[in-house]
Every structure is written in C-alpha cells, then in structure tokens.
PDB file of C-alpha atoms in Angstrom:
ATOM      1  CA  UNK X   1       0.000   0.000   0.000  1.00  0.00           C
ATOM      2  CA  UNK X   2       1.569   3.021  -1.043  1.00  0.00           C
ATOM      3  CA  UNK X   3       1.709   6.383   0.674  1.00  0.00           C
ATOM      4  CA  UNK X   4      -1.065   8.649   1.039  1.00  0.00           C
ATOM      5  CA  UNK X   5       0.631  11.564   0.397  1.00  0.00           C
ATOM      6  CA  UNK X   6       2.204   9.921  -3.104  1.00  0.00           C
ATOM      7  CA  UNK X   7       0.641   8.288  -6.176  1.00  0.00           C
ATOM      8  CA  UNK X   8       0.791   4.719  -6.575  1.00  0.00           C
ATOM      9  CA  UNK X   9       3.939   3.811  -8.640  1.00  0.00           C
ATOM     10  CA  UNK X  10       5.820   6.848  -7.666  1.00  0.00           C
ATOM     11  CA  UNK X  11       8.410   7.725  -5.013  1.00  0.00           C
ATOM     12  CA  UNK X  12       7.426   8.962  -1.453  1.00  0.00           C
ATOM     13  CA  UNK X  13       8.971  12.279  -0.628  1.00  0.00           C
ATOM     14  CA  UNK X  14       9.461  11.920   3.188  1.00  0.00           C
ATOM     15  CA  UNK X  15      10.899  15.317   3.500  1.00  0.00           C
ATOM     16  CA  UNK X  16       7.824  17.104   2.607  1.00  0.00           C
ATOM     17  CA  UNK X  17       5.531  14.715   4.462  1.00  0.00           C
ATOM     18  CA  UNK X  18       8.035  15.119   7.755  1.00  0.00           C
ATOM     19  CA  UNK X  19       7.717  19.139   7.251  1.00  0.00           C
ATOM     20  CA  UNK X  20       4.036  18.896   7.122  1.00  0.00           C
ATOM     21  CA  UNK X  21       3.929  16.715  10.307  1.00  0.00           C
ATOM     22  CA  UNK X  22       6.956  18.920  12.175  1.00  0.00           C
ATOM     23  CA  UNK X  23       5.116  22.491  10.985  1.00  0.00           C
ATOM     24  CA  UNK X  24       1.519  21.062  12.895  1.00  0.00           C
ATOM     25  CA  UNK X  25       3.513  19.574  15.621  1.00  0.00           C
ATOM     26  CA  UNK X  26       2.407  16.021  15.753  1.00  0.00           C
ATOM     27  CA  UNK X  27       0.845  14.033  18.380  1.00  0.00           C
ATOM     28  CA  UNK X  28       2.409  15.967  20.753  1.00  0.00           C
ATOM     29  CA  UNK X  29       1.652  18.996  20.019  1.00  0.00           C
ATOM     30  CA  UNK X  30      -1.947  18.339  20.498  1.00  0.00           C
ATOM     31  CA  UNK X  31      -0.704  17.030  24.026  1.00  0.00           C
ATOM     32  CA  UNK X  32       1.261  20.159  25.265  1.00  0.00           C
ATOM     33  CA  UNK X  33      -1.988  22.669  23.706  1.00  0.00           C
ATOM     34  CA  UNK X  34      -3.851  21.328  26.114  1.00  0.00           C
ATOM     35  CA  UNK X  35      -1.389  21.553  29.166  1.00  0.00           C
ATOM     36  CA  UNK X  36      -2.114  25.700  29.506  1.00  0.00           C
ATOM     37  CA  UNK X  37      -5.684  24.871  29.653  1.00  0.00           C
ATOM     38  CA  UNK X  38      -5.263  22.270  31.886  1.00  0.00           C
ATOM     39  CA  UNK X  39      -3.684  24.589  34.327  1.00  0.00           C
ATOM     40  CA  UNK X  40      -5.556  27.974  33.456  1.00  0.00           C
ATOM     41  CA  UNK X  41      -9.013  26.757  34.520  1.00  0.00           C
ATOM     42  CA  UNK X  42      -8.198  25.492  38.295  1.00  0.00           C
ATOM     43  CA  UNK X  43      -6.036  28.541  39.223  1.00  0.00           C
ATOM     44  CA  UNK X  44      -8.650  30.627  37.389  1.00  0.00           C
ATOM     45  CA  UNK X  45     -11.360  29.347  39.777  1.00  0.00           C
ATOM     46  CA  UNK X  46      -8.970  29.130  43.035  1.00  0.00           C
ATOM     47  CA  UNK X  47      -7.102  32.329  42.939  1.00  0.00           C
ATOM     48  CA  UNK X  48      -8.196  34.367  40.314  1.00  0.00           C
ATOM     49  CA  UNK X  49      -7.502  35.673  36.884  1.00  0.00           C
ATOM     50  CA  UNK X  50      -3.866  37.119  37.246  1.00  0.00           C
ATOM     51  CA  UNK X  51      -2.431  34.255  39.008  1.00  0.00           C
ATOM     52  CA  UNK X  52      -4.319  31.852  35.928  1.00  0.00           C
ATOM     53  CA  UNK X  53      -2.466  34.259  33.989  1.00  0.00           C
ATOM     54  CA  UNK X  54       0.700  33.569  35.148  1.00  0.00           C
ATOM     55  CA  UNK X  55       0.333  29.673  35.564  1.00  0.00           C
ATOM     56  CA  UNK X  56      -0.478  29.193  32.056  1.00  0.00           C
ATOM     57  CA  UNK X  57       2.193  31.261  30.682  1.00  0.00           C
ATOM     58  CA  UNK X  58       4.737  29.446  32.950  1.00  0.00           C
ATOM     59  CA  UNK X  59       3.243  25.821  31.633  1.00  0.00           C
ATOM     60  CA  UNK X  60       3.882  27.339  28.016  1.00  0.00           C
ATOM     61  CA  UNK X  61       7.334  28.687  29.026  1.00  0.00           C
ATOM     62  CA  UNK X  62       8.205  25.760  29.965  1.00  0.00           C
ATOM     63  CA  UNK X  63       6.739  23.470  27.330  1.00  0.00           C
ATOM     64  CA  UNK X  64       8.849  25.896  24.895  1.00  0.00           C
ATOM     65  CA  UNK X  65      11.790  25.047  26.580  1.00  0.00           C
ATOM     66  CA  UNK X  66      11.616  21.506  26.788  1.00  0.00           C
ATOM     67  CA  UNK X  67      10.675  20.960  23.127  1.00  0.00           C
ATOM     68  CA  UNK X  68      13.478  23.029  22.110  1.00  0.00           C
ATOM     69  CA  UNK X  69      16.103  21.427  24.785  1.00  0.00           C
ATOM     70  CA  UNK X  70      14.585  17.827  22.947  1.00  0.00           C
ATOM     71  CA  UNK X  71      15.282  19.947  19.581  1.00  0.00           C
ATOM     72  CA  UNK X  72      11.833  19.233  18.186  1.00  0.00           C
ATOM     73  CA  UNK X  73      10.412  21.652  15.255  1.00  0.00           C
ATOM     74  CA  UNK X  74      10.949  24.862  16.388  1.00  0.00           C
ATOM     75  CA  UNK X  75       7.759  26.576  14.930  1.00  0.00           C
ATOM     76  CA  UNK X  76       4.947  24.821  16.623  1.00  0.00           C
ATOM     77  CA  UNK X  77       6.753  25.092  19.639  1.00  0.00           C
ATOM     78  CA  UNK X  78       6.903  29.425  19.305  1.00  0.00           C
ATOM     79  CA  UNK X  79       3.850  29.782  17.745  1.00  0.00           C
ATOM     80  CA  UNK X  80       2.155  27.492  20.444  1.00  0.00           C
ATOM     81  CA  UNK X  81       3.755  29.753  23.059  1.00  0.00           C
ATOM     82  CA  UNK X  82       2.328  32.714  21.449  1.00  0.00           C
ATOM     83  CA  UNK X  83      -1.099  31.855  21.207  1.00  0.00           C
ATOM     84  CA  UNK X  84      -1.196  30.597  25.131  1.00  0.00           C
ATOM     85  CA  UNK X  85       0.566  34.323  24.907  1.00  0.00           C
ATOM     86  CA  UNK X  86      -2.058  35.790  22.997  1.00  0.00           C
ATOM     87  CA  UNK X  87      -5.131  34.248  24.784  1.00  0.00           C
ATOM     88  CA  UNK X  88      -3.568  34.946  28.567  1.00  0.00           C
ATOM     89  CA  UNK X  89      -3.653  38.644  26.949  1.00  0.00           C
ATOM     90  CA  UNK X  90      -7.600  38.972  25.616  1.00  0.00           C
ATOM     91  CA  UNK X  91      -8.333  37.851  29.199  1.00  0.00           C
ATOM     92  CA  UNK X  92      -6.587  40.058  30.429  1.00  0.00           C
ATOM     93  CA  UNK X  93      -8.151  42.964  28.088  1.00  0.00           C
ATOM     94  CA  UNK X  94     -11.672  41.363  28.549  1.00  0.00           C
ATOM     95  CA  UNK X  95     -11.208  41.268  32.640  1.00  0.00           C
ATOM     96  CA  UNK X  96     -12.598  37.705  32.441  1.00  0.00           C
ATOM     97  CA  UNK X  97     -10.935  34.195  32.407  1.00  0.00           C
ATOM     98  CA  UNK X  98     -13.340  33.399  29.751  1.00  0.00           C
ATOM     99  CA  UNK X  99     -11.821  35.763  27.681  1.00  0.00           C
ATOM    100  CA  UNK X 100      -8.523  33.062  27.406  1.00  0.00           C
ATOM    101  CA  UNK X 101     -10.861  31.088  25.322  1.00  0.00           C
ATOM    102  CA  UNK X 102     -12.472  33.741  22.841  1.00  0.00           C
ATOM    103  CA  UNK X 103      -9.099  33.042  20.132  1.00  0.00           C
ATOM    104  CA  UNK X 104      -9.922  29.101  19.925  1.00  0.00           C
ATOM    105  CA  UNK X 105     -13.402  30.396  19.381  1.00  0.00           C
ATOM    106  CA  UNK X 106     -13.331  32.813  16.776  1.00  0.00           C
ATOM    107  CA  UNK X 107     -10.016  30.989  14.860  1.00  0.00           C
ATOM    108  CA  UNK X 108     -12.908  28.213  14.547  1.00  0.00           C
ATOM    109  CA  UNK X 109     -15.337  30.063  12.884  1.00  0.00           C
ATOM    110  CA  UNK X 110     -12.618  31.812  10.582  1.00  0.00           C
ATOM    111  CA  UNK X 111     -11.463  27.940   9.198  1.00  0.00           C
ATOM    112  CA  UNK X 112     -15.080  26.746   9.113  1.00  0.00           C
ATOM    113  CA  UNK X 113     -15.497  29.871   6.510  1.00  0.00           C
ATOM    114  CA  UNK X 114     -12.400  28.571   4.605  1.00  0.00           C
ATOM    115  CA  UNK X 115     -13.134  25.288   4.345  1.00  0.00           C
ATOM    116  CA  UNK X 116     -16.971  25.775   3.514  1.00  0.00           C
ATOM    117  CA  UNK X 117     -15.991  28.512   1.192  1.00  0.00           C
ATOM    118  CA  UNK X 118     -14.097  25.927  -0.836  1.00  0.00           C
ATOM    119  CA  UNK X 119     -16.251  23.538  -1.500  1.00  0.00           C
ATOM    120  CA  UNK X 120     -19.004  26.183  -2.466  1.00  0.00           C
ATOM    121  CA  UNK X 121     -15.915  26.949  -5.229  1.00  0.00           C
ATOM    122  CA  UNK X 122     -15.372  23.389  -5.982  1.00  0.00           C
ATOM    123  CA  UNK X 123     -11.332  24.011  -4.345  1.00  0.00           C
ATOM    124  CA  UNK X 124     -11.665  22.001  -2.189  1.00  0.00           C
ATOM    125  CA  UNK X 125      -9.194  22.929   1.022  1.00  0.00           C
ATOM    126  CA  UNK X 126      -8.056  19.497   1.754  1.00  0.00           C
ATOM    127  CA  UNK X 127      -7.366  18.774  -2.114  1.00  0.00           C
ATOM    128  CA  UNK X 128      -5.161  21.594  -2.333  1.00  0.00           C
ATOM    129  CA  UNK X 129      -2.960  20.553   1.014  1.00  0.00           C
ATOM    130  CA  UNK X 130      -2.726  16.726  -0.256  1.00  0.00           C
ATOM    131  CA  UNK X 131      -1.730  18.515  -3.723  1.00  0.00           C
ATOM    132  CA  UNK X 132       1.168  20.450  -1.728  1.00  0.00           C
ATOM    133  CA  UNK X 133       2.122  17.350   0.305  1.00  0.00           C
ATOM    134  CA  UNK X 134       2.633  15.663  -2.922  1.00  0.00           C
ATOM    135  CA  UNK X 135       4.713  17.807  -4.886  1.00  0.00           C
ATOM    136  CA  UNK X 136       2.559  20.343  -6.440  1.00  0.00           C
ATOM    137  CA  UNK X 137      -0.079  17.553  -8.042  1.00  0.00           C
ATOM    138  CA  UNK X 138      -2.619  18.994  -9.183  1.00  0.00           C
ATOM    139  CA  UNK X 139      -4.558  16.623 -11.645  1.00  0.00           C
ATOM    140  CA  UNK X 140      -7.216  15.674  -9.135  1.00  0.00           C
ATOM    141  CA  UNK X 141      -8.896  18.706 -10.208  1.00  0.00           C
ATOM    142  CA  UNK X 142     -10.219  17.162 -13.321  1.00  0.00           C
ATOM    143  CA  UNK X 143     -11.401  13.980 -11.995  1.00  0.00           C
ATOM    144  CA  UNK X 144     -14.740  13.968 -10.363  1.00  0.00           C
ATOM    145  CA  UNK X 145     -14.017  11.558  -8.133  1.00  0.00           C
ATOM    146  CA  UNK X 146     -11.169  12.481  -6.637  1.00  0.00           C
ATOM    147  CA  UNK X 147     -13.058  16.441  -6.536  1.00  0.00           C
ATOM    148  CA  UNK X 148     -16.088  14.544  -4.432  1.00  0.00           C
ATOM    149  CA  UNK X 149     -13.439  12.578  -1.847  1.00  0.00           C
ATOM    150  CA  UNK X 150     -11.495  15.975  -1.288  1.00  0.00           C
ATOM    151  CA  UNK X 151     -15.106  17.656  -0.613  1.00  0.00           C
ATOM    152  CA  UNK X 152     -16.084  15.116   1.843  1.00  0.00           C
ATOM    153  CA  UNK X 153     -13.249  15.603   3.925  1.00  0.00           C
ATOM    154  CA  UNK X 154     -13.152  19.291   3.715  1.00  0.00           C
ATOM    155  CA  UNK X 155     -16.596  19.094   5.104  1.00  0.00           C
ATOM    156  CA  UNK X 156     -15.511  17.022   7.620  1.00  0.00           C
ATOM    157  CA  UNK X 157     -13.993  19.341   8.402  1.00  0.00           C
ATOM    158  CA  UNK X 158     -16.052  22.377   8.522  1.00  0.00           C
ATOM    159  CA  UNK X 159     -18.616  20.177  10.923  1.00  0.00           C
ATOM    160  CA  UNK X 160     -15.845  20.139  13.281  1.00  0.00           C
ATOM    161  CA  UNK X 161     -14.621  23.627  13.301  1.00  0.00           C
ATOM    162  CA  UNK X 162     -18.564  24.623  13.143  1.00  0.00           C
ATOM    163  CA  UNK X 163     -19.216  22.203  16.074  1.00  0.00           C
ATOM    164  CA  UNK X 164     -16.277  23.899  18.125  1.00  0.00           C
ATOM    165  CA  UNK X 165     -17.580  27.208  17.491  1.00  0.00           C
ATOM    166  CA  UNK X 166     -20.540  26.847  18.321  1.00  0.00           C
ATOM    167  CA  UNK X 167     -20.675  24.862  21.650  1.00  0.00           C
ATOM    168  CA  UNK X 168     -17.876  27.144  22.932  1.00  0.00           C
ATOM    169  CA  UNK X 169     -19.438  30.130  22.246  1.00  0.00           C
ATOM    170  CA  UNK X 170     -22.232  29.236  23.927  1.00  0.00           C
ATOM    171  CA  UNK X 171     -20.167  28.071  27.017  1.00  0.00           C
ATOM    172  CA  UNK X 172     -18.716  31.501  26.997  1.00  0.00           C
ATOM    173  CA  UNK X 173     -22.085  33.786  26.313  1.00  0.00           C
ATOM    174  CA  UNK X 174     -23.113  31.448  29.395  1.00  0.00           C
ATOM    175  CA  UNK X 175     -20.227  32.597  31.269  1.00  0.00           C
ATOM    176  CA  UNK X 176     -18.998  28.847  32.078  1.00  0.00           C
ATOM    177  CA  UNK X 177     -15.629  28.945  31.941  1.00  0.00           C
ATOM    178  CA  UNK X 178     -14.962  25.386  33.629  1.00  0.00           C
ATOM    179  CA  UNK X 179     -16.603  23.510  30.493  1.00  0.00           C
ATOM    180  CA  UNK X 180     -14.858  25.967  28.154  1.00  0.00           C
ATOM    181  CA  UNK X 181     -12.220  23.913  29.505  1.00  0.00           C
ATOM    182  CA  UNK X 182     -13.563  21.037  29.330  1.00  0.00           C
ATOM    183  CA  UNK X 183     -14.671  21.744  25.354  1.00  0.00           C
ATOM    184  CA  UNK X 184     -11.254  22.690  24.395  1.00  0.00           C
ATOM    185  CA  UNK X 185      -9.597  19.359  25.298  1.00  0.00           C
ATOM    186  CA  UNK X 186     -12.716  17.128  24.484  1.00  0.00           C
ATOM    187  CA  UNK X 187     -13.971  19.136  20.741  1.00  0.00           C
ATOM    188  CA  UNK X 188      -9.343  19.269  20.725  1.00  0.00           C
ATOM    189  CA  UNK X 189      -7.657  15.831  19.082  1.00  0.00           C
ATOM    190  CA  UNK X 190      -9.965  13.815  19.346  1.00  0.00           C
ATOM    191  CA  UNK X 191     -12.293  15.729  17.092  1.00  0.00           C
ATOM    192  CA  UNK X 192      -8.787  16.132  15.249  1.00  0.00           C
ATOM    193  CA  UNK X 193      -8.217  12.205  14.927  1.00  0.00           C
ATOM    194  CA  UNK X 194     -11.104  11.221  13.231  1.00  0.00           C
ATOM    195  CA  UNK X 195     -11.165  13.992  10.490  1.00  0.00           C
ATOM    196  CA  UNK X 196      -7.616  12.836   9.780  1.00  0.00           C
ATOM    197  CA  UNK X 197      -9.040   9.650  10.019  1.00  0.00           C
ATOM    198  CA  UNK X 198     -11.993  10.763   7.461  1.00  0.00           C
ATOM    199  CA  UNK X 199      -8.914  12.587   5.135  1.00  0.00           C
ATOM    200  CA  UNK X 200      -7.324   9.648   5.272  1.00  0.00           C
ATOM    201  CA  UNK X 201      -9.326   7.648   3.411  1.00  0.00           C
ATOM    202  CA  UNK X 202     -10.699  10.634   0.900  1.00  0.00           C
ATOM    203  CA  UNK X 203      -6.826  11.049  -0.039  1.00  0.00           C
ATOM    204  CA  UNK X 204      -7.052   6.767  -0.695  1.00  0.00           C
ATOM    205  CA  UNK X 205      -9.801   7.151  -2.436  1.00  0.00           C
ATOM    206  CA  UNK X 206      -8.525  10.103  -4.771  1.00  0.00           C
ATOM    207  CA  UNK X 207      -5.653   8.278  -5.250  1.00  0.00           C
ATOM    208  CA  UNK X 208      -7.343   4.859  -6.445  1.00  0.00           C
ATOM    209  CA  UNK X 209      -9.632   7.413  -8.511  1.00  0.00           C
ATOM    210  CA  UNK X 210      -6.401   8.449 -10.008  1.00  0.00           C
ATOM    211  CA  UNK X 211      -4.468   5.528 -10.752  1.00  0.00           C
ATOM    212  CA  UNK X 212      -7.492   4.009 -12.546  1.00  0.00           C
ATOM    213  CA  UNK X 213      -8.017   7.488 -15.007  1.00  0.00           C
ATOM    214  CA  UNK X 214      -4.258   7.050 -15.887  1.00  0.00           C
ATOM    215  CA  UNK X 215      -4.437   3.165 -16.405  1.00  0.00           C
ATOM    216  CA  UNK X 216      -7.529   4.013 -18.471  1.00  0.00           C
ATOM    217  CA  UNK X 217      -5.774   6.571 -20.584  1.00  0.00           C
ATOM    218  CA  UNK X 218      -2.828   4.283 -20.918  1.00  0.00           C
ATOM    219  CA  UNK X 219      -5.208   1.966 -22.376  1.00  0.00           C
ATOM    220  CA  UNK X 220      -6.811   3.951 -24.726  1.00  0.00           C
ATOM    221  CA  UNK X 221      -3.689   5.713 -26.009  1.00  0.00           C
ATOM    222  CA  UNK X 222      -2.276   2.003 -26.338  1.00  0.00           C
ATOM    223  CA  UNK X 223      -5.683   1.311 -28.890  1.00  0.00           C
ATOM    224  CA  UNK X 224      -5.426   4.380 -30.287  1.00  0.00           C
ATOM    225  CA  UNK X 225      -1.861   3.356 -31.118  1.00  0.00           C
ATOM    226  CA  UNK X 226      -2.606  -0.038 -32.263  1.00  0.00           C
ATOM    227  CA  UNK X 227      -5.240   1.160 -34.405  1.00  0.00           C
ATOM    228  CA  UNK X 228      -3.057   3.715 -35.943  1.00  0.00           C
ATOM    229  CA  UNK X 229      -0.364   0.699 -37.443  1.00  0.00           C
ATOM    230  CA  UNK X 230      -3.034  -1.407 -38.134  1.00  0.00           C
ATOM    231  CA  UNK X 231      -4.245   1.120 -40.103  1.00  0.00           C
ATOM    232  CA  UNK X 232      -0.704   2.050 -41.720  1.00  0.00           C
ATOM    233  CA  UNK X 233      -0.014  -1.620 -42.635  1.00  0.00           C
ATOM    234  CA  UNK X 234      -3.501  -1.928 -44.604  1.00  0.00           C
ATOM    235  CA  UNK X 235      -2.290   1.328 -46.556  1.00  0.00           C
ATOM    236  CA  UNK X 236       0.862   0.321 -47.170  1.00  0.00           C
ATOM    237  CA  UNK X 237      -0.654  -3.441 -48.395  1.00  0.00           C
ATOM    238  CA  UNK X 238      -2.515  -1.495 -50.403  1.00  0.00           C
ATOM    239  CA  UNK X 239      -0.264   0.398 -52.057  1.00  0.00           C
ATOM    240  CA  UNK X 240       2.100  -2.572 -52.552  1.00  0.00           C
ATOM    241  CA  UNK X 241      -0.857  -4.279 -54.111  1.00  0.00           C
ATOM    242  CA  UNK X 242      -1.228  -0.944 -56.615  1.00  0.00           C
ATOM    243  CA  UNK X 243       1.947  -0.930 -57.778  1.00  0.00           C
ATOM    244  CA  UNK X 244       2.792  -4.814 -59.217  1.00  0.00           C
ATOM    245  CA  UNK X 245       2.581  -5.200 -62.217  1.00  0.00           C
ATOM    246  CA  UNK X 246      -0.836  -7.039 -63.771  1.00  0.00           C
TER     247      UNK X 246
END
C-alpha cells in the first residue's frame, strides 16, 4: 500500500511529508496545547484571573523550553507559546478568564469559513494541502471523483470547526468557563483524529480514482496506437498491391 501523500507507482517524498507533520507539531503537540488549559481553569477558579495568567504562561514557558532542549520543530513550539501568549492577553483585556478562550473560538469560525468557502468553489481545502504534500499535483482537479473525496473531507472538516464554534461560544455567552475547559480538550484531538481519520481515506480514495483514469488513458492511447499501425499496414498493403505489375 503506497503512501497517502504519493501516487501509486511513484516515489514517497518523506521530506515534505516530515515538514508537514513537524510544521503542525504532531501528536504531541496536540498534548502540550492542552497543558495551559489544563492549568488555566483550576487557578482561574482558586485564585483568580492574574495568578491563571501567570500559571499558564509558565506551563507554556516551559513546554517551549523543553521541546526546544529535545530539539523538536521549532515553529509549533513558538507559535504554540504565542497563542497561550495571545489568549492569557484577551483575558486580560476582557477582565474575564473566559476571555482566554475567545481566540480558539473565533479561529474556529474563521477555518469553518475557509473550508466551507471551498467547496461552495469546488477548491476544495483538503485537495489543495494533499496537492502540496505531494509535490505540487494537481490533476485531481479534473477527476470527479477524486473532486467529491477531497469535498467530503473538507466538510468534515467544517462540521468540526462549526461544532467547536458553536458549543464554545455558547459556554462563553453562558459565562462557564470550567466547560470551556472542558470543550477545548474534548472538541481538541480527538475531534482532530477522526477527520484525519476521514482525510485519510478521501486522499485513498482520490488516489485509487487516479491511478485508474491514468491506467484508463494508458489503455486507450495504447488502442489508439494499435489502431493507428493497423491502419498504416492496410495502406501500405494497399499500395504494394497498386503498384505490381498485372
């Protein structure tokens, strides 16, 4: 079985696939995410905002520096410290520990816009991402099959940044911050694993759709071909026939 991110018959490119996995930060990047939250919500409701403040930017300090003592991909790391960052600031602004969770909610609704919007354009998002993992391909585009996989899982995706947005919208307009917590880790991976899981099997599926439109021009241009010298070998019979002498 041959890689999703590759056609069948061609050679995987691991360095793209391992940039792809380093630049979202893996499995364990889902895991230290949730480690600020974690910590945010029980200060939050012990001691009070500042001190949530502070314990959540010292969890993300210090998952920073352990993923770059461990020399892991340096960009998830940073940019993961910079939303926990970000967040600890709106909450600040707002005057609410709610307010930590308003950039999960809105970044929600601004993907399920991107992804829906795609599909409405027939682009769709997911497509275009398997198309950059795999060296720029591009030929899904004209096969209807391949289109209707890629839509599926772009939906899939849309349902689960719609379904984040939302339930955790309505946690916060209900000023619950304690299940805000609990919706960020639970609607977190593994609402993530099973659209991967669902991606998964739309990039399989594109893929068989695509190894069976080349096989299927492969055999056509092969009649085409065949029918071509037949065709040259009845002319030139014919015009051997013309020109001996009666």
């Amino acid at each position: 079985m041959s890689d999703p991110a590759t056609e069948p018959g061609t050679e995987t490119s691991p360095p793209r696939g391992a940039a792809v996995l380093e630049q979202m930060g893996g499995i364990s990047g889902l895991i230290y995410s949730s480690l600020p939250v974690l910590v945010f919500v029980p200060v939050s409701s012990a001691f009070g905002l500042m001190p949530a403040i502070g314990a959540a930017l010292a969890v993300a300090t210090v998952v920073l520096a352990w993923r770059l003592l461990r020399r892991e991909s340096v960009q998830p790391a940073v940019s993961g410290f910079i939303g926990v960052g970000v967040s600890a600031l709106i909450a600040y602004l707002v005057g609410a520990s709610k307010g930590y969770f308003l950039l999960g909610i809105w970044t929600s609704l601004f993907w399920a816009v991107v992804f829906a919007v795609s599909v409405v354009i027939r682009r769709p998002l997911v497509g275009y991402i398997w198309g950059w993992v795999s060296t720029h391909d591009r030929r899904w585009r004209g096969i209807r099959r391949a289109v209707r996989a890629f839509d599926a899982a772009t939906l899939v995706w849309v349902a689960v940044f719609t379904s984040r947005f939302v339930v955790q919208h309505h946690l916060y307009d209900a000023d619950q911050t304690g299940w805000l917590g609990v919706a960020r880790i639970a609607m977190g991976w593994p609402l993530t694993a099973v659209a991967a899981l669902v991606t998964y099997l739309a990039i399989r599926a594109a893929q068989r759709a695509l190894h069976e439109h080349d096989a299927a021009e492969t055999t056509e241009a092969s009649e085409a071909s065949e029918i071509s010298e037949a065709s040259e070998a009845a002319a030139s019979e014919t015009d051997d026939s013309a020109q001996k002498p009666n």
